XYZ file of C-alpha atoms in Angstrom:
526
model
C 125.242 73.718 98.094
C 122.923 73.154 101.077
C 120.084 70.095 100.155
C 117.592 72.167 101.538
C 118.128 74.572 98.994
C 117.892 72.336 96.184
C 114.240 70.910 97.865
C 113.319 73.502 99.797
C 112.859 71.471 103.076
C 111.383 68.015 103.997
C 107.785 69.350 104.183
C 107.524 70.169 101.390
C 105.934 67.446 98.634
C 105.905 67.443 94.816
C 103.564 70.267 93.531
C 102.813 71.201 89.908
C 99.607 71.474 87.597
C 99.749 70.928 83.923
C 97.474 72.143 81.384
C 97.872 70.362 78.012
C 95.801 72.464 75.749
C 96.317 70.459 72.545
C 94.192 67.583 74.267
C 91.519 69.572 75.462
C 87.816 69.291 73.159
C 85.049 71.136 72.726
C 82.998 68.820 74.926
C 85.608 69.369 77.665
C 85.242 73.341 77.939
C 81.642 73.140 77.994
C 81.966 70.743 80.714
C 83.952 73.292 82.432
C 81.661 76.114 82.358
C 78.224 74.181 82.876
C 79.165 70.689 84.822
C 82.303 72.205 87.394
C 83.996 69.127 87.453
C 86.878 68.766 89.452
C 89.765 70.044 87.853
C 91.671 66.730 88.128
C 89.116 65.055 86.816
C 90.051 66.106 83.145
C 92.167 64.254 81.078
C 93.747 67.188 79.635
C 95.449 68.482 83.272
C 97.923 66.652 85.328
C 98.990 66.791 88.601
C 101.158 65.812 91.322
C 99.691 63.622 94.022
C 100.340 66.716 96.474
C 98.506 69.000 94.259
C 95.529 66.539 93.601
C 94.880 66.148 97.396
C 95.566 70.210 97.872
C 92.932 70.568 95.383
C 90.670 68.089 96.125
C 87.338 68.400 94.383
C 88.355 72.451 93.187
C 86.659 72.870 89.680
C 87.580 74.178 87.046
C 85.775 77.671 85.811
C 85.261 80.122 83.283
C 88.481 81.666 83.254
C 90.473 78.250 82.916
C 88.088 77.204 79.960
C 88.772 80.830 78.373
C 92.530 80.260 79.150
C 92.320 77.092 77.247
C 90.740 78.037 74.443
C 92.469 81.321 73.608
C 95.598 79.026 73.399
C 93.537 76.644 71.362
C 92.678 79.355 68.714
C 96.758 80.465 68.889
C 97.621 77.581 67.965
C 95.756 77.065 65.177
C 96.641 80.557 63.645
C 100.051 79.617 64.056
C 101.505 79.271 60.803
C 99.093 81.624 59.310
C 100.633 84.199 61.862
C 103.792 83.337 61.214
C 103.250 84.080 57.257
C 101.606 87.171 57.759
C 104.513 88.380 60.061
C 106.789 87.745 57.400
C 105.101 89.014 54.861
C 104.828 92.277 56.696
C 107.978 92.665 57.318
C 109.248 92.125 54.081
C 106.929 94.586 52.679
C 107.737 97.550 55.223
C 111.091 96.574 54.803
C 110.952 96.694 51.350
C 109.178 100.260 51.071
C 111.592 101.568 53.721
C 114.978 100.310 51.930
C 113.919 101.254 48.787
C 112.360 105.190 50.481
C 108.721 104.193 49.507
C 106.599 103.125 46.238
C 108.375 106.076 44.552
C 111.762 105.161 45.231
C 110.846 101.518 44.754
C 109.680 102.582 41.330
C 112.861 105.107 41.058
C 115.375 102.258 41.965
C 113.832 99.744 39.780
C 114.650 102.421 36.855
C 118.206 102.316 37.988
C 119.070 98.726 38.364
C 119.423 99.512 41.925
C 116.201 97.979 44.060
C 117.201 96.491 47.427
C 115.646 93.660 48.589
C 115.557 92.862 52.359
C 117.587 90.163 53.751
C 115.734 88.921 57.028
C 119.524 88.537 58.919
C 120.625 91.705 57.395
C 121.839 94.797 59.768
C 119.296 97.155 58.021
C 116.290 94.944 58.722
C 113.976 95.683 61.441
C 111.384 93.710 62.617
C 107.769 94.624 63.656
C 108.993 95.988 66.794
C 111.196 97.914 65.161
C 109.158 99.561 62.688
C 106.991 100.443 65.789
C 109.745 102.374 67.279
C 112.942 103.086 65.250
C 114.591 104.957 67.488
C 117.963 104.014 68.168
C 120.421 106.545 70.004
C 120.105 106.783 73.718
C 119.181 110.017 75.772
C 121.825 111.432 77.732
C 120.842 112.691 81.386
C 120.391 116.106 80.594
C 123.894 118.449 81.551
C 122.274 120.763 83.357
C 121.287 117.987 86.460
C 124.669 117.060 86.926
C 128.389 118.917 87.534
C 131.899 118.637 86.919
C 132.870 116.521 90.006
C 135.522 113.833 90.691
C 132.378 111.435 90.978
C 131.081 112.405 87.687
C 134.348 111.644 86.209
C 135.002 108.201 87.692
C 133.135 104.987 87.579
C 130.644 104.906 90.723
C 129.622 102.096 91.741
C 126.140 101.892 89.660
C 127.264 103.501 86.732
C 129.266 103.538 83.640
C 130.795 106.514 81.939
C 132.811 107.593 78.179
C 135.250 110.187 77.969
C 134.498 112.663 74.713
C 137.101 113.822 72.836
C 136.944 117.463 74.149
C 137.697 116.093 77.845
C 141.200 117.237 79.173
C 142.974 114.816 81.524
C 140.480 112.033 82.057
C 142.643 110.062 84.064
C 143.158 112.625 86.613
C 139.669 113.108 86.803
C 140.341 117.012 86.496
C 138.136 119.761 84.583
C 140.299 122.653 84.243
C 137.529 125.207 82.569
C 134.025 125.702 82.883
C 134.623 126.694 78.726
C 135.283 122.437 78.578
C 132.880 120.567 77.467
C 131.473 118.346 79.366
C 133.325 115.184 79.459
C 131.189 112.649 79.223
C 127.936 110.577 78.130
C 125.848 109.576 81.073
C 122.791 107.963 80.832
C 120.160 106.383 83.658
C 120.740 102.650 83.646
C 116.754 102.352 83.357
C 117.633 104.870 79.343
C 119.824 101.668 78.698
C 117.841 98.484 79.917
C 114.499 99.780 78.076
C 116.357 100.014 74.895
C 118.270 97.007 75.072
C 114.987 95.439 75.873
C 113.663 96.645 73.095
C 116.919 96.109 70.857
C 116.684 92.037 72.119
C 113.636 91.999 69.746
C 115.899 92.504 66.326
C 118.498 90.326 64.582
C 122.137 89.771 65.812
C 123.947 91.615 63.029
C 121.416 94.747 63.349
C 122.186 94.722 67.776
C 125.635 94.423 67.211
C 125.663 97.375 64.787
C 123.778 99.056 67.121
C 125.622 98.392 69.965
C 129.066 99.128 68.348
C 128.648 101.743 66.152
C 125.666 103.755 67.720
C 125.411 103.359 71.731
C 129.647 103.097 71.643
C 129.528 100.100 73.497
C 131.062 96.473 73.138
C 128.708 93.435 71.402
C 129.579 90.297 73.142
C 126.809 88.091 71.413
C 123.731 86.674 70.412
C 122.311 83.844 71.688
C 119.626 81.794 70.127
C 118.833 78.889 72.100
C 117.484 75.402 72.928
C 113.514 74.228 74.020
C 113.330 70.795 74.379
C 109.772 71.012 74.572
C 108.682 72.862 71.772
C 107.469 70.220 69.505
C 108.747 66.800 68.337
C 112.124 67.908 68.296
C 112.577 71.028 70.055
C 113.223 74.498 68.768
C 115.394 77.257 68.898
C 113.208 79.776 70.965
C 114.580 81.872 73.199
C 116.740 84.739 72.258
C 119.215 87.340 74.244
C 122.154 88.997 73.754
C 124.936 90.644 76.331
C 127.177 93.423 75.886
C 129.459 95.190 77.825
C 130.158 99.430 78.219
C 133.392 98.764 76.518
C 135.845 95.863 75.477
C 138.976 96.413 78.288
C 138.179 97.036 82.173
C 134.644 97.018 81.531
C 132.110 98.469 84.584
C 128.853 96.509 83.507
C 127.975 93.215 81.886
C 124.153 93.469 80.595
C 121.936 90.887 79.793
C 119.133 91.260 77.579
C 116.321 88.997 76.619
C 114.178 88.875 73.611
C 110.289 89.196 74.288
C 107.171 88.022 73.029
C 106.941 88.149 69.628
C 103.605 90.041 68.114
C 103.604 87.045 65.107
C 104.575 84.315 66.965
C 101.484 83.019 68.965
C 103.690 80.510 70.769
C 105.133 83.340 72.566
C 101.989 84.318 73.205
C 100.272 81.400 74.228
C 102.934 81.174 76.852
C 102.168 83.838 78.578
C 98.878 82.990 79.248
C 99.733 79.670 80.207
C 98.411 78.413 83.262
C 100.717 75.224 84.052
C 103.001 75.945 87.106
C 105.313 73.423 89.017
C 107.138 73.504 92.331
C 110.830 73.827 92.009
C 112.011 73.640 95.772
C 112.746 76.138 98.012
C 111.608 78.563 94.930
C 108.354 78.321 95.184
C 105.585 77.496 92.022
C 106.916 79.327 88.729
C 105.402 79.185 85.579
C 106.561 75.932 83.725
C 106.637 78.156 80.253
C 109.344 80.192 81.205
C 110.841 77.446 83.306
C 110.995 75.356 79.911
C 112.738 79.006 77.805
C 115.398 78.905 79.894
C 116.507 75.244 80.450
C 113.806 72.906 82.433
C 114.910 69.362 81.571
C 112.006 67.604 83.197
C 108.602 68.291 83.576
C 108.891 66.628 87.276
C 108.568 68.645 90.565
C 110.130 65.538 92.626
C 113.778 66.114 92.245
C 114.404 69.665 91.698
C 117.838 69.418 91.472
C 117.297 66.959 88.330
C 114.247 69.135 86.803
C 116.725 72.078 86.358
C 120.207 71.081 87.324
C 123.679 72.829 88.298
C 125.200 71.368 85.544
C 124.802 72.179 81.844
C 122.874 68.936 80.036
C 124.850 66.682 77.675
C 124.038 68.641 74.224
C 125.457 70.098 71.393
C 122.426 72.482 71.122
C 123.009 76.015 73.612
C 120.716 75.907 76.579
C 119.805 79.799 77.419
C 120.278 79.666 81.477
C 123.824 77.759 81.083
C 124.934 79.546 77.708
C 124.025 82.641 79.547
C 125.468 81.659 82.732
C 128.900 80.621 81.010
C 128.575 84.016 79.041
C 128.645 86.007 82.408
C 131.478 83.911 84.255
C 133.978 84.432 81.663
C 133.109 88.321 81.514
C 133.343 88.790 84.919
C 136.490 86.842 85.362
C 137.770 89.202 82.643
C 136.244 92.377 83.804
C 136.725 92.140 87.443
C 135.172 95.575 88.477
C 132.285 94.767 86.413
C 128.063 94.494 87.743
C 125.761 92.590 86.116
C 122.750 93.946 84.843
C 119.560 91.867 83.432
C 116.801 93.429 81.063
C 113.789 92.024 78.811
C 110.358 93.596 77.538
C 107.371 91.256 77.943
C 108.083 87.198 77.404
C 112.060 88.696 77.478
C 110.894 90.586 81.356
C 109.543 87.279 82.915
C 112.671 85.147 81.441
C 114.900 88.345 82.997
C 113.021 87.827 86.423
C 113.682 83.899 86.580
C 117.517 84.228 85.500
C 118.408 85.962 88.431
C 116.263 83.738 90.570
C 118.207 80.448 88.533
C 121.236 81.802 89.699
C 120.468 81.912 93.472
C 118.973 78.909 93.505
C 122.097 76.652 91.619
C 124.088 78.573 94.383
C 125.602 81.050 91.945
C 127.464 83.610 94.103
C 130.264 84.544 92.022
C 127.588 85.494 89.481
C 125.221 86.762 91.737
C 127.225 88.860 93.930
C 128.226 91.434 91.164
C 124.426 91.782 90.378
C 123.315 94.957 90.194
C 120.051 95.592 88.145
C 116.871 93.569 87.277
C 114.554 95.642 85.315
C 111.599 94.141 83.452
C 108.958 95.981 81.272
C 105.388 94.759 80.652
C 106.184 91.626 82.209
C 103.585 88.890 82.577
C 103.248 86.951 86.514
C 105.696 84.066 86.752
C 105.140 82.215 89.638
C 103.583 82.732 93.737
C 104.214 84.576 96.926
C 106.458 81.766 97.877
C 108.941 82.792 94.467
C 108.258 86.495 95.450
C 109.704 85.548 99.000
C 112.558 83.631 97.573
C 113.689 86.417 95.655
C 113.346 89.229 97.997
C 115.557 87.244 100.045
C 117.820 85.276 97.942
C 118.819 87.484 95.039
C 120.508 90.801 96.632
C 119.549 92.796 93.555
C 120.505 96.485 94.419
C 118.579 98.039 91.874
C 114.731 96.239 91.006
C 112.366 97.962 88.716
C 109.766 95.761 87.424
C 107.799 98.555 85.369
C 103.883 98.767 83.743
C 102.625 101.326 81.376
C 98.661 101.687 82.045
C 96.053 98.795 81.011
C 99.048 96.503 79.358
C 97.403 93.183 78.949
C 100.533 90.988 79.506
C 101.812 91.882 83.492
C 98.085 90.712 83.669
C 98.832 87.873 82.657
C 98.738 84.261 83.695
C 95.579 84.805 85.626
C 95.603 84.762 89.101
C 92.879 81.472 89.610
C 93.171 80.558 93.268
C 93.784 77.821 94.459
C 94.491 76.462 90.899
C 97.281 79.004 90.094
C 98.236 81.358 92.299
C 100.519 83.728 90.451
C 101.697 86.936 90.969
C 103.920 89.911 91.250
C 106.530 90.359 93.840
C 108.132 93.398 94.917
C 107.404 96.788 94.120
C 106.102 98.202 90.868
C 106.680 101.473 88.754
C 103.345 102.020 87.071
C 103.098 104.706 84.364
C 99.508 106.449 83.902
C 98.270 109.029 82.080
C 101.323 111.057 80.234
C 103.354 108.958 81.476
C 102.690 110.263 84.839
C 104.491 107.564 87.464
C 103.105 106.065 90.671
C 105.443 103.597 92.831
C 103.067 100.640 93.548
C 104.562 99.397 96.753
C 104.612 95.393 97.710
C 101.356 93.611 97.729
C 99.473 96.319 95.765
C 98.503 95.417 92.365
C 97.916 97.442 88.678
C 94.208 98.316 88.515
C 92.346 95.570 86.519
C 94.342 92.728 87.833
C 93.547 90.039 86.029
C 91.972 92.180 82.986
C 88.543 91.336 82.771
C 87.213 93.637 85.979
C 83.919 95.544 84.213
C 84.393 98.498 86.244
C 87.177 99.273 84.446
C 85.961 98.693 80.966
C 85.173 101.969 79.994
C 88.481 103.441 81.158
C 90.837 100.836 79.413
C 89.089 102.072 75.890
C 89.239 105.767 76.918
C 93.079 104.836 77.268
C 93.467 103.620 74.266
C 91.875 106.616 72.520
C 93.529 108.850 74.904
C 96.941 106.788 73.177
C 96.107 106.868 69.875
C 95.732 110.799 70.044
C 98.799 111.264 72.748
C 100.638 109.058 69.464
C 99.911 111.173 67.158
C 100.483 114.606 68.441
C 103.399 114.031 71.295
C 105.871 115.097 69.166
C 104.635 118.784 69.423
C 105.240 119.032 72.868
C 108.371 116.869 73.092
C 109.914 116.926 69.721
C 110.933 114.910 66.537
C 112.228 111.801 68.121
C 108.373 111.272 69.500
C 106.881 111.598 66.148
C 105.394 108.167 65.344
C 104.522 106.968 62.315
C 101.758 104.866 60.248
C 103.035 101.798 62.007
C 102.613 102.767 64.906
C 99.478 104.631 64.809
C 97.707 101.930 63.267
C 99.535 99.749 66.616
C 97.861 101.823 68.777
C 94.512 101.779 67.101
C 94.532 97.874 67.838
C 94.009 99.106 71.469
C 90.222 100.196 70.180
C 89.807 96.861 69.385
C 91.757 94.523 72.517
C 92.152 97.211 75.025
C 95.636 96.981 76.696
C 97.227 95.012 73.729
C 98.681 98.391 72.614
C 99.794 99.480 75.519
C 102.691 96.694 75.806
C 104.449 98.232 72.629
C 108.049 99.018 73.808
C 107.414 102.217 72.270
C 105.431 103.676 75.314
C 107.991 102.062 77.700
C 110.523 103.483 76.474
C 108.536 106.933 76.258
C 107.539 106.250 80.008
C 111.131 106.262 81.010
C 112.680 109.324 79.349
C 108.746 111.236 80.195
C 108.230 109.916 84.066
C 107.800 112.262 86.189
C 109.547 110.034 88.829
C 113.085 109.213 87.928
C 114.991 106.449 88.799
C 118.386 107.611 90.209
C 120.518 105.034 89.063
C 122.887 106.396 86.198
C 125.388 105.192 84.186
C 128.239 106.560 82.029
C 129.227 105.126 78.648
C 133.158 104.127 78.021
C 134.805 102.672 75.339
């Protein structure tokens, strides 16, 4: 592995800014927004020597004080959040098991009431009683024939022979009276539903992935971050499967996002704390920390986040991941890798990839075939953008945003305290879903969120949602019939414009509804 790649050159020197929220005080945002101190003049941010004489006398402003204290205010709803959560989805659980106050009542009668078990396979989280849907769309049989490419794996695509199908092997369709032999599906149908599958417990993915989709669970992965709390915490979730358990095509990757009840997840995203890790440019220390960061200490990149899995008996999510994906390629030789995540999950999915180039992870890396990321918030500068342009030979990026979504406007973009933002191109979805290709360097309307001009617009959005929510399913059918969860979701947009429009739901609407389609396709197998 080339030095230079660890350090990303000589001339370049230690860089990183970190916000510590939980020491800032009252007297310290006021001081922000009336005095301008320097920013490195606060006890609350530290900095590398590089970055303080970068900055030099740079104050601090509105937007860093409102950064602050919105994660002030998370924090101290945590546990209340966290209670609430639960106690939601217990009760919605409860009513749903049990088919609703009259079958509650009904079951009760009969000795029969079910009560919901948090790790069971019938329990859905918040997400899930959003959006319930769990079988994939096929590509429609009309856009596609009976071809030898059809019936073999191409190189971008998976594929399942039906039981009708004469002679798969052969790759021969004797009648046009056959059936068709075959589920395909767009790779971009199967990453927006795993992404929004990552969001449920293991024993309800793995029945879906088994028993629904027809594919093959691998596992769940709950894992390690050293620097939640005194101790750490298990906080960063993903699972991997492959399109079936012998000579599989595809390995996929998916990672769990940000969680509506847990404000950690939240506060995260708005983070503004970024360091330097060599020739990668600044990334966002938050997700840096999710997937593995050892030390908060830009000097040594090759020590902050190292090659080699740390000493610990507790599963790191970049290594566990990484040692996940070399022993499925090693027994799938013909297999791609593909990497998903909604939200929190998208920027952890963007990183990975990243991770891998920069460790020097070829054998990995050169059977990578997608990166798609939905609603996913900024995670680091032009100088990560470049990296990954031209270090990770992804054929198949989509980094997608449905309308005024608050989170890919998130971290703020505070030059030259933070300078985050998106690389590479971006599939935005307006209107009814209809789909513009936002090519590099162009950015969503409302960038960083607060623009006035488009105040007025983000609430007619989410009233033009609310309404879309409740009557799509005329125009479209029963499987976009939404319910009182949901609705009442999307009415939160009336109050935070944009927070509704990061439900997976619409993402997952976008893709199946876009009137731009993404090419790629894939074809189950067992």
């Amino acid at each position: 592995m080339a030095e230079e790649q660890l350090t990303g050159g000589q001339n370049m020197g230690p860089e990183m800014l970190i916000i510590r929220p939980e020491k800032v005080r009252l007297i310290d945002l006021l001081s922000l927004l009336l005095l301008r101190r320097p920013i490195t003049s606060y006890r609350f941010v530290e900095v590398s020597d590089q970055t303080s004489c970068e900055l030099g006398s740079t104050p601090g402003d509105w937007v860093v004080a409102l950064t602050v204290a919105i994660q002030k205010v998370l924090a101290a709803i945590y546990w209340p959040a966290r209670w609430l959560g639960f106690a939601i989805e217990f009760l919605l659980n409860f009513l749903a098991l049990n088919s609703g106050i009259l079958g509650i009542i009904w079951n009760i009668f009969r000795c029969k009431l079910v009560i919901p078990f948090q790790e069971a396979a019938n329990f859905r989280s918040i997400i899930g009683m959003i959006d319930g849907r769990t079988e994939l769309k096929p590509v429609p049989a009309s856009i596609y024939s009976c071809d030898e490419q059809q019936l073999h794996f191409v190189d971008n695509s998976w594929w399942k022979a039906k039981e009708e199908c004469i002679d798969v092997e052969s790759g021969e369709c004797y009648s046009d009276n056959v059936p068709l032999i075959k589920e395909q599906y767009y790779v971009d149908e199967v990453t927006v539903m795993a992404a929004k599958l990552a969001y449920e417990n293991e024993a309800y993915i793995k029945n879906v992935v088994n028993n629904i989709w027809k594919f093959n669970f691998i596992g769940f992965y709950s894992c390690w971050n050293k620097f939640m709390g005194k101790d750490g915490a298990y906080t960063t979730q993903a699972f991997v499967m492959t399109d079936r358990p012998s000579d599989a095509r595809t390995v996929l990757v998916a990672f769990r996002g940000t969680e509506p009840f847990n404000m950690q997840d939240w506060s995260t995203d708005v983070n503004l704390s970024w360091m330097r890790l060599g020739a990668m440019g600044n990334l966002h220390v938050g997700f840096l920390k999710a997937l593995g960061l050892q030390e908060e200490d830009p000097k040594n990149p090759a020590r902050a986040f190292p090659r080699d899995a740390p000493k610990s008996t507790k599963p790191v999510a970049y290594y566990a991941l990484r040692d996940v994906l070399r022993i499925q390629l090693k027994k799938h030789p013909n297999a791609k890798v593909i990497v998903t995540g909604h939200s929190l999950g998208g920027a952890l999915a963007a990183v990975f990839p990243a991770l891998l180039a920069f460790h020097g992870e070829n054998d990995v890396l050169g059977r990578l075939l997608a990166v798609h990321t939905y609603g996913q918030p900024r995670v680091g500068d032009e100088d990560f953008a470049t990296f990954c342009t031209k270090k990770v030979p992804v054929k198949d990026p989509v980094r997608a945003v449905y309308r005024y979504d608050i989170v890919p406007r998130v971290p703020f973009d505070v030059p030259p305290l933070a300078k985050f933002t998106h690389g590479g191109e971006c599939v935005y979805f307006d209107g009814w879903y209809a789909t513009r290709l936002l090519p590099t360097g162009v950015d969503v309307p409302d960038k960083n969120y607060f623009d006035p001009r488009y105040l007025v617009s983000k609430y007619g959005n989410a009233l033009g949602d609310l309404v879309k929510g409740a009557f799509l399913w005329v125009k479209e059918g029963r499987d976009y019939r939404e319910g009182a969860v949901s609705l009442l979701y999307r009415a939160s947009g009336l109050i935070i414009p944009g927070l509704a429009s990061h439900s997976p739901r619409d993402y997952v609407n976008a893709v199946r509804l876009g009137r731009v389609v993404v090419t790629t396709k894939m074809k189950t197998g067992n």
